[in-house]
Coordinates of C-alpha atoms and ligand atoms in Angstrom, one line a residue:
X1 CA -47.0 40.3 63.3
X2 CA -43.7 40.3 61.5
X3 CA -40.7 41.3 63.6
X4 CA -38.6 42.3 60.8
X5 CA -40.5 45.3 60.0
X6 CA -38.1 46.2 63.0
X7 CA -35.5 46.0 60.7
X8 CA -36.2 48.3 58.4
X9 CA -35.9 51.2 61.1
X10 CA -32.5 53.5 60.4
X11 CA -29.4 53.8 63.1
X12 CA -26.0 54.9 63.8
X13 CA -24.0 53.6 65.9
X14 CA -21.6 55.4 68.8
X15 CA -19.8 54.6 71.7
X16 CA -21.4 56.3 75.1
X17 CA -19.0 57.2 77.3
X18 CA -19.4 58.0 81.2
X19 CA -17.5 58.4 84.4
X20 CA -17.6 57.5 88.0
X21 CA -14.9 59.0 90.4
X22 CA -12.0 58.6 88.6
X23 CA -13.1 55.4 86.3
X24 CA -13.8 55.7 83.0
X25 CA -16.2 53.4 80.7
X26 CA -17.9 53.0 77.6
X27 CA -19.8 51.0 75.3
X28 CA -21.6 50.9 71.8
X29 CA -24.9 52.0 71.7
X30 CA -26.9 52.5 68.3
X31 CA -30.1 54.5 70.1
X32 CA -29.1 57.9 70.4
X33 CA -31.4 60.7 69.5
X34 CA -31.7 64.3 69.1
X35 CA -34.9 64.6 70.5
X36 CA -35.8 68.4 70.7
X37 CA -33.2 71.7 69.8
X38 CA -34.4 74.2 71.9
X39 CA -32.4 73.2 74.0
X40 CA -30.8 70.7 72.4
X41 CA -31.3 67.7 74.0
X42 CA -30.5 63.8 73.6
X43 CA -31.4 60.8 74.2
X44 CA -30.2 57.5 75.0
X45 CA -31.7 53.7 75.2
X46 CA -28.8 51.9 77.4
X47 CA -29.6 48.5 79.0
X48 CA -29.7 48.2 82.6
X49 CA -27.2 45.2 83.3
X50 CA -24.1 47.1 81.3
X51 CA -21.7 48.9 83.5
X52 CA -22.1 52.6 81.0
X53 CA -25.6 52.3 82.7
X54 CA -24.6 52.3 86.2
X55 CA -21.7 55.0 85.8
X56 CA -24.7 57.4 83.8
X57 CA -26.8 56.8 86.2
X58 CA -24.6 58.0 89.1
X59 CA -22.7 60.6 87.3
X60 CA -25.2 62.4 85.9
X61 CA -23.7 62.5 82.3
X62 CA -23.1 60.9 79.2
X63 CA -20.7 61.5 76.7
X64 CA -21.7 60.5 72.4
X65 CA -18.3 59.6 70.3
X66 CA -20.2 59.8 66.6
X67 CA -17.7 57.1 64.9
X68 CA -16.9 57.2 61.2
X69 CA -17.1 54.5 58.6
X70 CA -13.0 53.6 59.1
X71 CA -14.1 52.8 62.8
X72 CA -12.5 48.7 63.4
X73 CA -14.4 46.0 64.0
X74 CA -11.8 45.7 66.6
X75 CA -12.5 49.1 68.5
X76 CA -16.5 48.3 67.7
X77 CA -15.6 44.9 69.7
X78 CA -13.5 46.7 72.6
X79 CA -16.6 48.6 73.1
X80 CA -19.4 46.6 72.4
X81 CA -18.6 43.0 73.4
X82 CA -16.8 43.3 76.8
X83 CA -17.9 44.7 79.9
X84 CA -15.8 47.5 82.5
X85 CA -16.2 45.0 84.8
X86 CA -13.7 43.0 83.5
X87 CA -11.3 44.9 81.1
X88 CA -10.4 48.3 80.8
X89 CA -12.3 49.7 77.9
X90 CA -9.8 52.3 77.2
X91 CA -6.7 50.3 77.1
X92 CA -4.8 50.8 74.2
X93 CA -7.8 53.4 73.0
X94 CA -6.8 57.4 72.2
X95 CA -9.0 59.5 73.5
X96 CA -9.8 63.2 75.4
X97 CA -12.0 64.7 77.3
X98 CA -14.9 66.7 77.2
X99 CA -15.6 70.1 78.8
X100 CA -16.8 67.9 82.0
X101 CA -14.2 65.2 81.9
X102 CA -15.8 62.8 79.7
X103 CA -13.8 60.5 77.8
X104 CA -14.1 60.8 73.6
X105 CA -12.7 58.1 71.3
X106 CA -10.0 60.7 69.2
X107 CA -9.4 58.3 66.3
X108 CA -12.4 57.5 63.5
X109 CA -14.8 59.8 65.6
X110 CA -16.5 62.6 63.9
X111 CA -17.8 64.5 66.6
X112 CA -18.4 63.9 70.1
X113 CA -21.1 65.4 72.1
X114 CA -21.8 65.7 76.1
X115 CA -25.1 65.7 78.1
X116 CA -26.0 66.8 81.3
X117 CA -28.8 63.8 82.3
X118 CA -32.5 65.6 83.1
X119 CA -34.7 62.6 83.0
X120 CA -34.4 59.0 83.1
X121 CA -37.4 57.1 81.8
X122 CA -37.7 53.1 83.0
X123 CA -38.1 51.0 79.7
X124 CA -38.1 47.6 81.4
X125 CA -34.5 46.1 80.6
X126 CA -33.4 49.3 79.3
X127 CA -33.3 52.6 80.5
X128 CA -33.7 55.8 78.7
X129 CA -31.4 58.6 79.5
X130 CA -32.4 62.3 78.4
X131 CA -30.2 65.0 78.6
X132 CA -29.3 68.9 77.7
X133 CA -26.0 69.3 75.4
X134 CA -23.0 71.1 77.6
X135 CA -20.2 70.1 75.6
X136 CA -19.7 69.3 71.8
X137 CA -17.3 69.3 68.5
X138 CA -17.2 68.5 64.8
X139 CA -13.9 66.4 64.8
X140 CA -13.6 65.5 61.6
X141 CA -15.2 65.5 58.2
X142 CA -16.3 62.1 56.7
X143 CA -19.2 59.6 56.5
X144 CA -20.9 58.3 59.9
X145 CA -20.9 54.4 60.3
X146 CA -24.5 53.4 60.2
X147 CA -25.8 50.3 62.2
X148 CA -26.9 48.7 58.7
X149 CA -23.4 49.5 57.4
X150 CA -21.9 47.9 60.7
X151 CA -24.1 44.5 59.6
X152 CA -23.7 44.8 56.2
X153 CA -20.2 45.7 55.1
X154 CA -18.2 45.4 58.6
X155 CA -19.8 41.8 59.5
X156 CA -20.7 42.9 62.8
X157 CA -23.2 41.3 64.8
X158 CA -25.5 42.4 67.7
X159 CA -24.7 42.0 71.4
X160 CA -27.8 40.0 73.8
X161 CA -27.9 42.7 75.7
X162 CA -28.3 45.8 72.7
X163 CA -32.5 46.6 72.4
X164 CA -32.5 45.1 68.5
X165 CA -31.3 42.3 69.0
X166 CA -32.5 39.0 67.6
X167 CA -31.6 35.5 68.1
X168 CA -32.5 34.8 64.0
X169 CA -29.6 37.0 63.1
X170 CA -27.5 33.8 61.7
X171 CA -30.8 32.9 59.4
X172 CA -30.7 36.4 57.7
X173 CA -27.7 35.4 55.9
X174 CA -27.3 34.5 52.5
X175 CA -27.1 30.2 51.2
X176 CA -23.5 29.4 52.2
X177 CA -21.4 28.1 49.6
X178 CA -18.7 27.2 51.8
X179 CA -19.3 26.8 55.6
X180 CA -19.5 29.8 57.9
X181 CA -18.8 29.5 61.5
X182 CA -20.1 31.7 64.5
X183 CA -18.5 33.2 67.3
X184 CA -20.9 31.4 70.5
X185 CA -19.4 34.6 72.2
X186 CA -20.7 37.2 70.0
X187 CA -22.4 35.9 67.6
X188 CA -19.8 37.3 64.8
X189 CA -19.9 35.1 61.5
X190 CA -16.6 33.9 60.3
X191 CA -17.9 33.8 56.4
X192 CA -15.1 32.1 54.1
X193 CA -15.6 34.1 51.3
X194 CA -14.9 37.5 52.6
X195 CA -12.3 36.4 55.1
X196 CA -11.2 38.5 57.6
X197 CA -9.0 41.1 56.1
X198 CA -9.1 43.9 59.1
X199 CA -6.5 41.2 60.1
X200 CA -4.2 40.0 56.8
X201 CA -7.1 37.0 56.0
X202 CA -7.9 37.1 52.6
X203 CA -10.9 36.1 51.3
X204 CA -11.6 32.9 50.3
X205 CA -10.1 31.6 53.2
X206 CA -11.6 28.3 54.5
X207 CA -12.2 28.9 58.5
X208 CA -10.1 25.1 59.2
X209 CA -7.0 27.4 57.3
X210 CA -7.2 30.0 59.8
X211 CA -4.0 30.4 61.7
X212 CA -4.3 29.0 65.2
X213 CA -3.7 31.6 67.0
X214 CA -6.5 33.7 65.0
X215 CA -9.2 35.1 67.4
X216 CA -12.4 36.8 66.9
X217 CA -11.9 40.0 65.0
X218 CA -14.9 41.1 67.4
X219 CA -14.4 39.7 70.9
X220 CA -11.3 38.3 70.9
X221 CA -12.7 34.6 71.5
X222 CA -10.1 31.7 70.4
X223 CA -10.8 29.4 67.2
X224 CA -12.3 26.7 69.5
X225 CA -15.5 29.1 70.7
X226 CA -16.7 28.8 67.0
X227 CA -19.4 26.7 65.6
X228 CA -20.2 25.5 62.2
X229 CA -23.6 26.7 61.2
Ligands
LIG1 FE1 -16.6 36.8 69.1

């Protein structure tokens, strides 16, 4: 059986946003679905151990901010690589709210959409959450970021706890030419020849010439948490 058949299945990628009492939180999830339009309903695959889960699970709703193609590695990173638990996932963030008081990222979001949760199906670590569309708007025109686009173009990499993630990713890369380092937070991969311009690092930038006070573009890890690989 050859796993990477998995990786030839299509995604986008969004951050789910829910609320419990007055808390807000959010996170990146690349499973959500349209699953039937009469009435239009959606689905989400959101692992069990993530705080979004807990907050969904309790409040009854979810909220889907579709991001766009300018989206940050940075935001991507606020989202997808820290938990509630620890940091406030909205600091510094713009964002509204839905019809129900759900929390949408306003900046590089094309739409957002709300769902009133109807079923929730156990899928061992992860839960799937299905729900009815209450709320929902067409923010602004442009291109969705796609997970392969995330990967490809963005350098992302793929949280533990996310349902495709692989351990292999770091093998998937191309020969290095120059050495590339990895987050051992993360997983993000420092490469040399595309630097890290998001933050004023131009390619061709060996990782030992990075400034000392340069952190992960991703999670926000200090130089020493990388590894040569
Ligand atoms: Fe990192």
């Amino acid at each position: 059986m050859d796993t990477k058949a998995l990786h030839t299945i299509s995604y986008g990628l969004y951050v789910i946003t829910a609320k419990k009492g007055e808390q807000l939180n959010g996170q990146i999830a690349n499973t959500v679905f349209q699953i039937t339009s009469e009435p239009p309903t959606l689905a989400v695959s959101l692992n069990k151990q993530n705080l979004t889960h807990e907050f969904i699970r309790d409040g009854g709703s979810f909220a889907v901010s579709v991001l766009s193609k300018e989206a940050s590695l940075s935001l991507i990173g606020q989202f997808g690589f820290k938990s509630g638990r620890e940091v406030d996932k909205f600091a510094g963030v713009n964002y509204k709210l839905t019809a129900g008081g759900l929390p949408y990222l306003s900046d590089h979001t094309l739409a957002y959409l709300e769902a009133q949760v109807k079923q929730i199906v156990d899928a061992g670590s992860h839960s799937i959450f299905i729900g009815t569309l209450t709320d929902a708007a067409v923010l602004l025109q442009g291109e969705p970021m796609t997970y392969a686009y995330y990967h490809q173009v963005k350098r992302g990499t793929t949280p533990k706890t996310a349902p495709t993630f692989t351990a292999a990713r770091a093998e998937d890369q191309p020969a290095p030419t120059a050495p590339k380092y990895q987050c051992s937070i993360c997983n993000y991969i420092y490469d040399p020849a595309q630097g890290d311009p998001e933050h004023g690092i131009a390619p061709v930038t060996s990782f030992a010439d990075l400034p000392d006070d340069w952190t992960c573009p991703i999670c926000g890890a200090g130089k020493d948490a990388f590894e040569k690989i």
